[in-house]
Short mmCIF file of C-alpha atoms and ligand atoms in Angstrom, two decimals:
data_model
loop_
_atom_site.label_atom_id
_atom_site.label_comp_id
_atom_site.label_asym_id
_atom_site.label_seq_id
_atom_site.Cartn_x
_atom_site.Cartn_y
_atom_site.Cartn_z
CA UNK F 1 -9.44 -15.56 12.48
CA UNK F 2 -7.44 -14.34 15.43
CA UNK F 3 -8.62 -12.55 18.52
CA UNK F 4 -7.62 -9.28 20.09
CA UNK F 5 -7.33 -8.80 23.85
CA UNK F 6 -11.11 -8.29 24.13
CA UNK F 7 -11.64 -11.58 22.37
CA UNK F 8 -13.29 -9.81 19.43
CA UNK F 9 -13.00 -11.70 16.17
CA UNK F 10 -10.80 -9.83 13.72
CA UNK F 11 -10.57 -10.51 10.00
CA UNK F 12 -7.08 -10.76 8.48
CA UNK F 13 -4.93 -7.70 7.95
CA UNK F 14 -3.12 -7.59 4.59
CA UNK F 15 -0.12 -5.38 3.87
CA UNK F 16 1.00 -4.90 0.26
CA UNK F 17 4.16 -2.92 -0.54
CA UNK F 18 6.60 -2.51 -3.37
CA UNK F 19 8.21 0.41 -5.17
CA UNK F 20 6.12 3.00 -6.94
CA UNK F 21 5.33 1.63 -10.40
CA UNK F 22 5.64 -2.06 -9.40
CA UNK F 23 1.94 -2.56 -10.11
CA UNK F 24 0.40 -2.55 -6.61
CA UNK F 25 -2.69 -0.47 -7.44
CA UNK F 26 -3.32 -2.46 -10.61
CA UNK F 27 -3.05 -5.76 -8.75
CA UNK F 28 -5.20 -4.59 -5.84
CA UNK F 29 -7.91 -3.35 -8.21
CA UNK F 30 -7.95 -6.75 -9.93
CA UNK F 31 -8.01 -8.58 -6.58
CA UNK F 32 -11.05 -6.59 -5.46
CA UNK F 33 -12.80 -7.56 -8.70
CA UNK F 34 -11.82 -11.20 -8.98
CA UNK F 35 -10.42 -12.77 -5.79
CA UNK F 36 -13.34 -14.43 -3.99
CA UNK F 37 -12.70 -13.06 -0.50
CA UNK F 38 -14.34 -10.19 1.44
CA UNK F 39 -11.48 -7.83 0.59
CA UNK F 40 -11.55 -4.11 1.24
CA UNK F 41 -8.94 -1.45 0.44
CA UNK F 42 -7.99 1.01 3.15
CA UNK F 43 -8.20 4.54 1.75
CA UNK F 44 -5.08 6.39 2.88
CA UNK F 45 -4.70 10.08 3.48
CA UNK F 46 -2.12 11.93 1.41
CA UNK F 47 -0.90 15.49 0.92
CA UNK F 48 0.10 14.84 -2.70
CA UNK F 49 -1.97 16.26 -5.55
CA UNK F 50 -4.53 13.94 -7.21
CA UNK F 51 -3.47 12.47 -10.55
CA UNK F 52 -5.85 12.75 -13.49
CA UNK F 53 -8.63 10.20 -12.89
CA UNK F 54 -8.10 10.02 -9.13
CA UNK F 55 -11.08 10.86 -6.93
CA UNK F 56 -11.04 12.08 -3.35
CA UNK F 57 -12.40 9.39 -1.02
CA UNK F 58 -11.91 6.59 -3.57
CA UNK F 59 -8.18 6.55 -4.35
CA UNK F 60 -7.03 8.65 -1.41
CA UNK F 61 -8.33 11.25 0.94
CA UNK F 62 -6.47 14.22 -0.43
CA UNK F 63 -5.65 16.53 2.47
CA UNK F 64 -3.89 19.83 2.92
CA UNK F 65 -0.77 19.87 5.11
CA UNK F 66 -2.85 21.46 7.89
CA UNK F 67 -5.58 18.82 7.70
CA UNK F 68 -2.99 16.04 7.71
CA UNK F 69 -1.22 17.52 10.74
CA UNK F 70 -4.53 17.83 12.61
CA UNK F 71 -5.28 14.10 12.06
CA UNK F 72 -1.74 13.20 13.07
CA UNK F 73 -1.87 15.30 16.24
CA UNK F 74 -5.25 13.78 17.06
CA UNK F 75 -3.73 10.30 16.92
CA UNK F 76 -5.99 9.20 14.04
CA UNK F 77 -3.27 7.37 12.10
CA UNK F 78 -2.20 3.76 12.58
CA UNK F 79 0.99 4.82 10.80
CA UNK F 80 2.10 7.81 8.78
CA UNK F 81 5.20 8.44 6.72
CA UNK F 82 6.76 11.12 4.55
CA UNK F 83 7.27 8.65 1.70
CA UNK F 84 9.34 10.54 -0.84
CA UNK F 85 10.80 13.17 1.45
CA UNK F 86 10.18 16.77 0.43
CA UNK F 87 6.88 17.10 2.24
CA UNK F 88 4.63 14.42 0.74
CA UNK F 89 2.83 12.68 3.59
CA UNK F 90 0.81 9.47 3.58
CA UNK F 91 -1.13 7.91 6.47
CA UNK F 92 -3.49 5.05 7.32
CA UNK F 93 -6.61 5.80 9.36
CA UNK F 94 -6.65 3.45 12.36
CA UNK F 95 -10.40 3.59 12.83
CA UNK F 96 -11.10 2.40 9.27
CA UNK F 97 -8.82 -0.60 9.70
CA UNK F 98 -10.26 -1.66 13.06
CA UNK F 99 -13.87 -1.18 11.97
CA UNK F 100 -13.38 -3.17 8.78
CA UNK F 101 -11.64 -6.03 10.56
CA UNK F 102 -14.37 -6.21 13.20
CA UNK F 103 -16.93 -6.33 10.38
CA UNK F 104 -15.25 -9.35 8.80
CA UNK F 105 -13.59 -7.42 5.98
CA UNK F 106 -10.07 -8.43 4.99
CA UNK F 107 -8.54 -4.98 4.85
CA UNK F 108 -5.67 -4.29 2.46
CA UNK F 109 -3.09 -1.63 3.34
CA UNK F 110 -1.20 -0.60 0.20
CA UNK F 111 1.60 1.24 1.96
CA UNK F 112 5.33 1.92 1.74
CA UNK F 113 7.97 -0.26 3.37
CA UNK F 114 8.54 2.01 6.35
CA UNK F 115 4.85 2.17 7.27
CA UNK F 116 4.53 -1.56 6.58
CA UNK F 117 7.33 -2.46 9.00
CA UNK F 118 5.69 -0.38 11.75
CA UNK F 119 2.28 -2.00 11.27
CA UNK F 120 3.72 -5.52 10.93
CA UNK F 121 5.68 -5.10 14.18
CA UNK F 122 2.48 -4.36 16.09
CA UNK F 123 0.45 -6.91 14.11
CA UNK F 124 2.72 -9.94 13.60
CA UNK F 125 -0.23 -11.95 12.28
CA UNK F 126 -0.54 -9.62 9.24
CA UNK F 127 -0.19 -11.18 5.80
CA UNK F 128 2.67 -9.19 4.26
CA UNK F 129 3.26 -9.25 0.50
CA UNK F 130 5.97 -7.48 -1.47
CA UNK F 131 5.24 -6.77 -5.13
CA UNK F 132 8.50 -6.88 -7.07
CA UNK F 133 8.64 -5.30 -10.55
CA UNK F 134 11.20 -7.83 -11.83
CA UNK F 135 13.95 -5.26 -12.35
CA UNK F 136 14.70 -1.55 -11.90
CA UNK F 137 14.76 -1.14 -15.70
CA UNK F 138 11.22 -2.50 -15.94
CA UNK F 139 10.16 -0.25 -13.07
CA UNK F 140 11.52 2.80 -14.86
CA UNK F 141 9.73 1.80 -18.05
CA UNK F 142 6.40 1.44 -16.19
CA UNK F 143 6.77 4.76 -14.40
CA UNK F 144 7.53 6.51 -17.68
CA UNK F 145 4.72 4.73 -19.55
CA UNK F 146 2.26 5.60 -16.76
CA UNK F 147 3.09 9.22 -17.51
CA UNK F 148 1.75 10.57 -14.23
CA UNK F 149 4.91 12.09 -12.76
CA UNK F 150 7.37 14.75 -13.85
CA UNK F 151 10.92 13.70 -14.73
CA UNK F 152 12.16 14.96 -11.36
CA UNK F 153 9.53 12.92 -9.51
CA UNK F 154 10.29 9.79 -11.58
CA UNK F 155 13.97 10.06 -10.67
CA UNK F 156 13.09 10.54 -6.99
CA UNK F 157 10.81 7.47 -7.06
CA UNK F 158 13.55 5.39 -8.69
CA UNK F 159 16.03 6.49 -6.06
CA UNK F 160 13.60 5.48 -3.30
CA UNK F 161 12.79 2.23 -5.16
CA UNK F 162 16.40 1.03 -4.90
CA UNK F 163 16.18 1.24 -1.11
CA UNK F 164 12.69 -0.27 -1.02
CA UNK F 165 13.74 -3.38 -2.96
CA UNK F 166 16.14 -4.21 -0.11
CA UNK F 167 13.13 -4.66 2.19
CA UNK F 168 11.62 -7.48 0.10
CA UNK F 169 13.07 -10.28 2.30
CA UNK F 170 11.31 -8.77 5.35
CA UNK F 171 7.93 -9.71 3.85
CA UNK F 172 6.32 -13.12 4.32
CA UNK F 173 5.60 -13.35 0.58
CA UNK F 174 7.29 -11.89 -2.51
CA UNK F 175 5.36 -11.84 -5.78
CA UNK F 176 7.13 -10.89 -9.00
CA UNK F 177 4.79 -8.86 -11.18
CA UNK F 178 6.05 -9.73 -14.63
CA UNK F 179 2.84 -11.17 -16.02
CA UNK F 180 -0.08 -9.31 -14.46
CA UNK F 181 -2.59 -12.20 -14.57
CA UNK F 182 -0.12 -14.54 -12.88
CA UNK F 183 0.73 -11.98 -10.20
CA UNK F 184 -2.95 -11.39 -9.37
CA UNK F 185 -3.56 -15.15 -9.19
CA UNK F 186 -0.52 -15.67 -6.96
CA UNK F 187 -1.54 -12.94 -4.51
CA UNK F 188 -5.10 -14.31 -4.38
CA UNK F 189 -3.74 -17.80 -3.64
CA UNK F 190 -1.44 -16.45 -0.90
CA UNK F 191 -4.45 -14.77 0.75
CA UNK F 192 -6.64 -17.86 0.47
CA UNK F 193 -4.01 -20.13 1.96
CA UNK F 194 -2.93 -17.79 4.76
CA UNK F 195 -6.12 -16.00 5.77
CA UNK F 196 -7.41 -18.70 8.06
CA UNK F 197 -4.25 -19.27 10.04
CA UNK F 198 -2.21 -16.08 10.05
P1 LIG D 1 1.99 1.19 -8.24
O1 LIG D 1 0.60 1.21 -7.68
O2 LIG D 1 2.82 0.11 -7.64
O3 LIG D 1 2.66 2.53 -8.19
P2 LIG D 1 0.65 0.87 -10.83
O4 LIG D 1 -0.36 -0.16 -10.48
O5 LIG D 1 0.19 2.28 -10.99
O6 LIG D 1 1.89 0.82 -9.79
O7 LIG D 1 1.40 0.37 -12.14
C1 LIG D 1 2.39 1.17 -12.78
C2 LIG D 1 2.22 1.07 -14.29
O8 LIG D 1 2.63 -0.23 -14.72
C3 LIG D 1 0.78 1.24 -14.73
O9 LIG D 1 0.78 1.99 -15.95
C4 LIG D 1 0.30 -0.19 -14.96
O10 LIG D 1 -0.70 -0.25 -15.94
C5 LIG D 1 1.58 -0.90 -15.42
N1 LIG D 1 1.65 -2.33 -15.05
C6 LIG D 1 1.21 -2.94 -13.94
N2 LIG D 1 1.51 -4.26 -13.94
C7 LIG D 1 2.15 -4.49 -15.11
C8 LIG D 1 2.73 -5.67 -15.72
N3 LIG D 1 2.69 -6.87 -15.13
N4 LIG D 1 3.31 -5.52 -16.92
C9 LIG D 1 3.38 -4.30 -17.53
N5 LIG D 1 2.86 -3.16 -17.02
C10 LIG D 1 2.26 -3.24 -15.82
P1 LIG D 2 1.48 6.98 -4.92
O1 LIG D 2 1.79 8.42 -4.69
O2 LIG D 2 2.20 6.42 -6.13
O3 LIG D 2 0.00 6.68 -4.91
O4 LIG D 2 2.06 6.17 -3.68
C1 LIG D 2 3.38 6.36 -3.34
C2 LIG D 2 3.79 5.42 -2.23
O5 LIG D 2 3.10 5.74 -1.02
C3 LIG D 2 3.51 3.95 -2.50
O6 LIG D 2 4.66 3.20 -2.10
C4 LIG D 2 2.35 3.65 -1.61
O7 LIG D 2 2.30 2.30 -1.23
C5 LIG D 2 2.66 4.54 -0.43
N1 LIG D 2 1.48 4.81 0.42
C6 LIG D 2 0.21 5.05 0.03
N2 LIG D 2 -0.57 5.22 1.09
C7 LIG D 2 0.20 5.08 2.19
C8 LIG D 2 -0.03 5.11 3.61
O8 LIG D 2 -1.14 5.33 4.09
N3 LIG D 2 1.03 4.91 4.42
C9 LIG D 2 2.28 4.67 3.94
N4 LIG D 2 3.23 4.45 4.83
N5 LIG D 2 2.54 4.62 2.63
C10 LIG D 2 1.51 4.82 1.76
#
């Protein structure tokens, strides 16, 4: 564990990124179930609409534009980004992250590359992991099979994905999610071998 300026023990900070459809949520869910570490997922705020099966407060805190702006203006976010352009905002609550780390929880931020770079700059000890889908073709297949976005939104996500893949070398670890079990195991091993000495 490292220390902040007040010499308070802080648990590791984990940043997981990768293009939409790469498998981040699936991997994180499996990690929380099976990786034997005190992991916790940071619940981000977003202004996008919930997908079927998504619950407010569990998958995201779904906010209106006004609510999001109020949190932003109040300085509540560690980082916030308009991920896909066109008015969809996402943000990480700073207080949740600090509280969890002080309580010994290894907090996972599942955030886009832009937000990740901001947080990593201020927290160079963070364990940063990029989930790579293998190829853009595979990414497209997964986004279509997931069936949660309109055609226009899928195309927008693929366009953004091309740029996001260029950020992979900026992460300390790259995990290719071809076989899901292997990817989950690899991420768990990365955490176990880096958590004590980040
Ligand atoms: P993300 O959180 O990165 O947007 P998801 O976790 O929602 O991605 O995964 C996108 C889709 O791909 C989901 O339907 C998921 O079940 C599927 N998926 C995840 N990992 C794999 C894999 N290794 N092989 C095939 N499909 C996968
Ligand atoms: P989705 O809409 O598919 O759940 O997420 C879209 C993208 O937003 C993903 O790349 C995801 O990692 C990113 N994202 C989710 N929450 C946050 C956040 O709090 N901050 C940032 N910067 N990106 C986020």
